[in-house]
XYZ file of C-alpha atoms in Angstrom:
384
model
C 0.000 0.000 0.000
C 0.985 3.670 -0.202
C 1.567 3.953 3.486
C 4.464 1.504 3.392
C 6.252 3.309 0.573
C 8.228 6.445 1.091
C 8.230 9.237 -1.456
C 12.014 8.876 -1.534
C 11.461 5.825 -3.725
C 10.021 8.070 -6.421
C 11.801 11.427 -6.228
C 15.317 10.254 -7.268
C 13.897 8.893 -10.504
C 13.062 12.426 -11.682
C 16.557 13.774 -11.151
C 17.951 12.417 -14.444
C 15.272 13.897 -16.074
C 10.537 15.968 -44.384
C 10.288 16.767 -49.090
C 8.743 18.530 -51.729
C 10.105 17.084 -55.025
C 11.379 19.535 -57.677
C 11.822 18.530 -61.248
C 14.164 20.750 -63.252
C 13.852 20.574 -67.038
C 17.336 20.231 -68.548
C 18.459 23.468 -70.129
C 20.675 22.365 -73.023
C 22.928 24.968 -74.619
C 21.875 25.957 -78.117
C 24.121 26.397 -81.103
C 23.618 27.085 -84.820
C 22.976 24.160 -87.096
C 25.771 23.061 -89.346
C 23.781 24.031 -92.435
C 23.286 27.589 -91.255
C 27.006 28.399 -91.604
C 28.020 28.460 -95.247
C 31.655 27.689 -94.550
C 30.668 24.496 -92.823
C 28.346 23.215 -95.539
C 29.920 19.960 -96.703
C 28.273 16.923 -98.237
C 27.509 14.254 -95.754
C 27.340 10.643 -96.842
C 24.277 8.755 -95.671
C 24.930 6.468 -92.771
C 23.291 3.038 -92.721
C 21.968 2.231 -89.293
C 21.811 -1.288 -88.042
C 18.472 -3.022 -88.211
C 18.189 -3.039 -84.427
C 18.971 0.667 -84.096
C 16.608 1.410 -87.003
C 13.855 -0.515 -85.311
C 14.446 1.230 -82.011
C 14.441 4.662 -83.660
C 10.994 3.970 -85.033
C 9.735 3.910 -81.490
C 10.207 7.654 -81.258
C 9.174 8.694 -84.788
C 6.446 6.469 -86.157
C 2.765 7.173 -85.820
C 2.277 3.628 -84.548
C 4.203 4.410 -81.399
C 2.226 7.601 -80.791
C -0.993 5.671 -81.272
C 0.093 2.914 -78.933
C 1.446 5.270 -76.310
C -1.779 7.317 -76.344
C -3.999 4.263 -75.966
C -1.780 2.234 -73.678
C -4.220 2.408 -70.818
C -7.070 1.030 -72.964
C -5.274 -1.333 -75.292
C -3.234 -3.165 -72.667
C 0.527 -3.372 -72.464
C 2.383 -1.092 -74.873
C 5.367 -3.363 -74.527
C 3.363 -6.295 -75.873
C 1.976 -4.331 -78.859
C 5.445 -3.127 -79.765
C 6.646 -6.686 -79.917
C 8.360 -6.675 -76.572
C 8.000 -9.505 -74.151
C 5.262 -8.782 -71.615
C 6.363 -8.520 -68.037
C 9.651 -6.808 -68.787
C 10.961 -3.410 -67.848
C 10.015 -1.022 -70.686
C 10.806 2.675 -70.219
C 8.161 3.550 -72.855
C 5.401 1.753 -70.990
C 4.325 3.288 -67.683
C 2.489 0.074 -66.865
C 5.748 -1.861 -66.700
C 7.350 0.238 -63.981
C 6.698 -2.508 -61.478
C 9.029 -4.736 -63.503
C 11.857 -2.188 -63.457
C 13.301 -3.748 -60.355
C 15.887 -6.470 -60.363
C 15.234 -9.746 -58.637
C 17.817 -9.034 -55.963
C 15.952 -5.919 -54.790
C 12.664 -7.796 -54.623
C 14.310 -10.630 -52.725
C 15.917 -8.178 -50.318
C 12.564 -6.528 -49.668
C 10.986 -9.871 -48.822
C 13.809 -10.755 -46.442
C 13.447 -7.405 -44.691
C 9.699 -7.901 -44.311
C 10.241 -11.313 -42.752
C 12.931 -9.919 -40.464
C 10.639 -7.138 -39.253
C 7.852 -9.604 -38.595
C 10.140 -11.782 -36.500
C 11.510 -8.807 -34.571
C 8.075 -7.395 -33.732
C 6.753 -10.780 -32.658
C 9.808 -11.439 -30.495
C 9.555 -7.962 -28.986
C 5.914 -8.426 -28.017
C 6.413 -11.957 -26.706
C 9.522 -11.177 -24.650
C 8.010 -8.002 -23.221
C 4.916 -9.891 -22.120
C 7.064 -12.583 -20.516
C 9.135 -9.950 -18.718
C 6.056 -8.192 -17.327
C 4.810 -11.434 -15.839
C 8.235 -12.376 -14.498
C 8.778 -8.957 -12.985
C 5.439 -9.076 -11.194
C 6.369 -12.467 -9.744
C 9.653 -11.040 -8.482
C 7.975 -8.081 -6.784
C 5.355 -10.328 -5.218
C 8.037 -12.458 -3.594
C 10.653 -9.753 -3.038
C 9.004 -6.298 -2.806
C 12.185 -4.258 -3.204
C 11.732 -2.420 -6.541
C 15.007 -0.475 -6.526
C 17.026 -3.586 -5.713
C 15.147 -5.660 -8.283
C 15.550 -2.999 -10.981
C 19.277 -2.708 -10.285
C 19.714 -6.464 -10.449
C 17.791 -6.639 -13.728
C 20.047 -3.978 -15.264
C 23.111 -5.914 -14.109
C 22.011 -9.322 -15.326
C 22.598 -8.546 -19.022
C 26.311 -7.971 -18.440
C 27.443 -11.619 -18.232
C 25.496 -12.316 -21.446
C 26.955 -9.452 -23.468
C 30.473 -9.799 -22.025
C 30.442 -13.446 -23.122
C 29.542 -12.381 -26.667
C 32.277 -9.730 -26.725
C 35.002 -11.929 -25.243
C 34.317 -14.856 -27.598
C 34.114 -12.681 -30.721
C 30.516 -13.638 -31.406
C 29.788 -9.921 -31.334
C 32.220 -7.107 -32.110
C 33.301 -5.158 -29.072
C 32.315 -1.481 -29.194
C 35.102 1.087 -29.076
C 34.283 4.382 -27.392
C 36.168 7.483 -26.390
C 35.638 9.261 -23.077
C 33.905 12.054 -24.943
C 31.457 9.539 -26.441
C 30.787 8.071 -23.020
C 30.020 11.551 -21.695
C 27.540 12.085 -24.537
C 25.851 8.741 -23.880
C 25.761 9.013 -20.091
C 22.537 11.089 -19.901
C 20.763 8.535 -22.107
C 21.965 5.752 -19.818
C 20.668 7.592 -16.752
C 17.297 8.178 -18.425
C 17.125 4.507 -19.415
C 17.657 3.559 -15.794
C 14.996 6.045 -14.705
C 12.533 4.573 -17.186
C 13.223 1.087 -15.883
C 13.038 1.922 -12.200
C 9.826 3.896 -12.652
C 8.207 0.974 -14.423
C 9.318 -1.526 -11.791
C 8.065 0.617 -8.904
C 4.729 1.176 -10.640
C 4.415 -2.550 -11.343
C 5.071 -3.344 -7.714
C 2.548 -0.876 -6.284
C -0.304 -1.275 -8.760
C -1.778 -3.338 -11.541
C 0.297 -4.136 -14.644
C -2.565 -2.860 -16.798
C -2.583 0.522 -15.041
C 1.176 0.936 -15.474
C 0.884 0.267 -19.205
C -1.887 2.852 -19.470
C 0.453 5.387 -17.891
C 3.306 4.381 -20.197
C 1.018 5.024 -23.176
C 1.214 8.744 -22.326
C 4.779 8.868 -23.671
C 3.716 10.710 -26.905
C 2.147 13.420 -24.751
C 5.303 13.954 -22.738
C 7.393 13.828 -25.907
C 5.363 16.715 -27.342
C 5.616 18.678 -24.095
C 9.373 18.235 -23.718
C 10.001 19.094 -27.380
C 8.022 22.319 -27.028
C 9.277 23.444 -23.620
C 12.937 22.438 -23.807
C 13.773 22.536 -27.521
C 11.088 25.041 -28.672
C 10.105 22.468 -31.289
C 6.367 22.860 -31.890
C 4.198 20.352 -33.711
C 1.194 21.063 -35.987
C -2.125 21.651 -34.221
C -3.679 18.358 -35.482
C -0.892 16.472 -33.721
C -1.679 18.110 -30.404
C -5.389 17.467 -30.899
C -4.631 13.779 -31.488
C -3.109 13.635 -28.005
C -6.338 14.689 -26.297
C -7.892 11.189 -26.474
C -4.787 9.776 -24.787
C -5.061 12.222 -21.912
C -8.796 11.594 -21.526
C -8.255 7.843 -21.689
C -5.630 7.889 -18.961
C -7.863 10.047 -16.785
C -10.783 7.676 -17.233
C -8.604 4.634 -16.552
C -7.299 6.243 -13.376
C -10.811 6.937 -12.105
C -11.896 3.362 -12.782
C -8.753 1.742 -11.348
C -9.861 -0.152 -8.263
C -6.326 -0.569 -6.958
C -5.293 3.043 -7.655
C -2.083 4.097 -5.968
C -0.615 7.581 -6.140
C 2.893 6.170 -5.856
C 2.183 3.794 -8.740
C 0.742 6.712 -10.741
C 3.753 8.950 -10.100
C 6.276 6.195 -10.840
C 4.500 5.101 -14.024
C 4.242 8.680 -15.225
C 7.909 9.235 -14.400
C 8.784 6.184 -16.471
C 6.908 7.653 -19.447
C 8.570 11.059 -19.014
C 12.109 9.679 -18.849
C 11.439 7.384 -21.804
C 10.230 10.334 -23.884
C 13.213 12.413 -22.783
C 15.628 9.631 -23.742
C 14.094 9.357 -27.232
C 14.256 13.125 -27.772
C 17.822 13.277 -26.483
C 18.876 10.567 -28.923
C 17.257 12.482 -31.795
C 18.306 16.025 -30.921
C 21.724 15.484 -29.389
C 23.189 12.161 -30.457
C 21.802 11.711 -33.988
C 24.529 11.936 -36.636
C 27.421 12.276 -34.211
C 30.362 9.849 -34.498
C 30.202 8.102 -31.165
C 32.530 5.174 -31.797
C 33.096 1.907 -33.610
C 30.901 -1.204 -33.672
C 27.981 0.661 -32.123
C 25.288 -1.625 -33.460
C 21.795 -1.317 -31.965
C 22.502 -4.270 -29.687
C 25.818 -2.828 -28.541
C 24.232 0.580 -28.017
C 21.716 -0.894 -25.610
C 24.503 -2.750 -23.822
C 26.474 0.466 -23.302
C 23.396 2.353 -22.095
C 22.575 -0.489 -19.699
C 26.057 -0.386 -18.195
C 25.879 3.390 -17.762
C 22.399 3.106 -16.297
C 23.508 0.436 -13.842
C 26.442 2.548 -12.648
C 24.100 5.496 -12.141
C 21.345 3.631 -10.352
C 23.425 1.511 -7.963
C 24.365 4.255 -5.460
C 20.798 5.567 -5.366
C 19.458 2.048 -4.899
C 21.814 1.405 -1.979
C 20.670 4.619 -0.302
C 16.950 4.007 -0.703
C 17.039 0.262 -0.070
C 20.197 -0.409 1.949
C 21.581 -3.935 2.277
C 19.930 -4.439 5.666
C 16.480 -3.683 4.230
C 17.110 -5.964 1.256
C 18.287 -8.748 3.560
C 15.179 -8.375 5.715
C 12.936 -8.591 2.638
C 14.841 -11.679 1.499
C 14.356 -13.307 4.889
C 10.656 -12.478 4.796
C 10.397 -14.146 1.385
C 12.023 -17.276 2.767
C 9.507 -17.251 5.601
C 6.691 -17.231 3.027
C 7.953 -20.520 1.609
C 10.327 -19.362 -1.116
C 13.783 -20.900 -1.310
C 17.042 -19.125 -2.057
C 17.239 -20.934 -5.386
C 13.711 -19.868 -6.315
C 14.383 -16.220 -5.519
C 17.656 -16.194 -7.464
C 15.896 -17.892 -10.379
C 13.062 -15.357 -10.382
C 15.472 -12.415 -10.374
C 17.749 -13.971 -13.007
C 14.973 -14.892 -15.425
C 13.358 -11.492 -15.018
C 16.688 -9.731 -15.623
C 17.483 -11.837 -18.691
C 14.022 -11.229 -20.181
C 14.356 -7.494 -19.541
C 17.715 -7.330 -21.314
C 16.720 -9.476 -24.293
C 13.392 -7.741 -24.923
C 15.064 -4.338 -24.890
C 17.832 -5.538 -27.199
C 15.205 -6.763 -29.670
C 13.425 -3.413 -29.348
C 16.669 -1.609 -30.285
C 17.062 -3.920 -33.317
C 13.504 -3.131 -34.394
C 14.119 0.597 -33.965
C 17.084 0.361 -36.352
C 14.857 -1.168 -39.060
C 11.930 1.255 -39.027
C 11.196 4.936 -38.762
C 10.802 6.333 -35.232
C 7.060 6.951 -35.768
C 6.497 3.303 -36.738
C 8.492 2.208 -33.731
C 6.430 4.413 -31.416
C 3.159 3.105 -32.859
C 4.351 -0.474 -32.408
C 5.357 0.304 -28.856
C 1.899 1.718 -28.126
C 0.215 -1.311 -29.706
C 2.122 -3.842 -27.646
C 1.591 -1.710 -24.548
C -2.168 -1.277 -24.909
C -2.450 -4.881 -26.013
C -1.469 -5.976 -22.525
C -3.764 -3.794 -20.453
C -6.205 -6.581 -19.788
C -3.674 -8.903 -18.197
C -4.147 -10.032 -14.609
C -2.248 -8.228 -11.916
C -0.811 -11.256 -10.272
């Protein structure tokens, strides 16, 4: 309940806080014709063109071509009527533009579509599994700061194994790059801690409703901090989100102000992290081998280093030990508790890594829409 949670659990989390096409007609330089200069008038012998070139030239000069080109939409394929093989790329036939793509491009597009489908499915599945696992952890061990810190740490053995064995290239960063990435790491940690606290104090569904307000906070931060204003229709589209969250809060039977504040803080820090990446980090050379997966690994490490001291202050070792002992008294074993924390931490790391891979494949708007879909798609899940 709220009475057992101090506001100090929440307050530290807030500290970190297009193409209009233009077509230019070629302006070719003009010059007098050869025949217009008397000194240059010399007899020119007729040149015999090859049959193939002669046939191709007819395409531009004969009345048949003009007739076919004018009635291409009614008479079918101009390529077929001109004796060309149907289904081929013909620059004279606008209907054949779909064939003006080599097989490799088409094959690459199919592979990318399949890859996106797999990534989005894995993202949704792993996120759902993490939400359930995290709720189980907080039910047995109600120490959200400690649990969140452990979950941030648990990805390290996994990624260090990949780096040390050469299965994944090790990122190379300068101190200047680390300084640029540090705020994003802190905000990532704030997003995670806020979500964990909100999960622990309220229903999973209510926390996801609060996280769905991220577009609202993104618009607010962009306007207030960066003076970047969006069109009026965009702001109007945010009104239903605000009304929906208000209605959900009124109907939430297990409403908790601490859960509300933590969930909202998670949405704010998540929006701030996305804007920071776009406004500050985008286009800057940060280092080598910074793939999406490696980027998340670096941000996780920075977030862990930032959150650990705060976690130790809010939930000192004695308090964590007492909560662990209480869990054992409820019937849990040491192995069960370690397993719950480890599985939850692994699922958190993997689902976020997949989310970073998906972000690299799509536009930010598509990524945000997908994030909202998988968030609102889980609002009817049980709370325990």
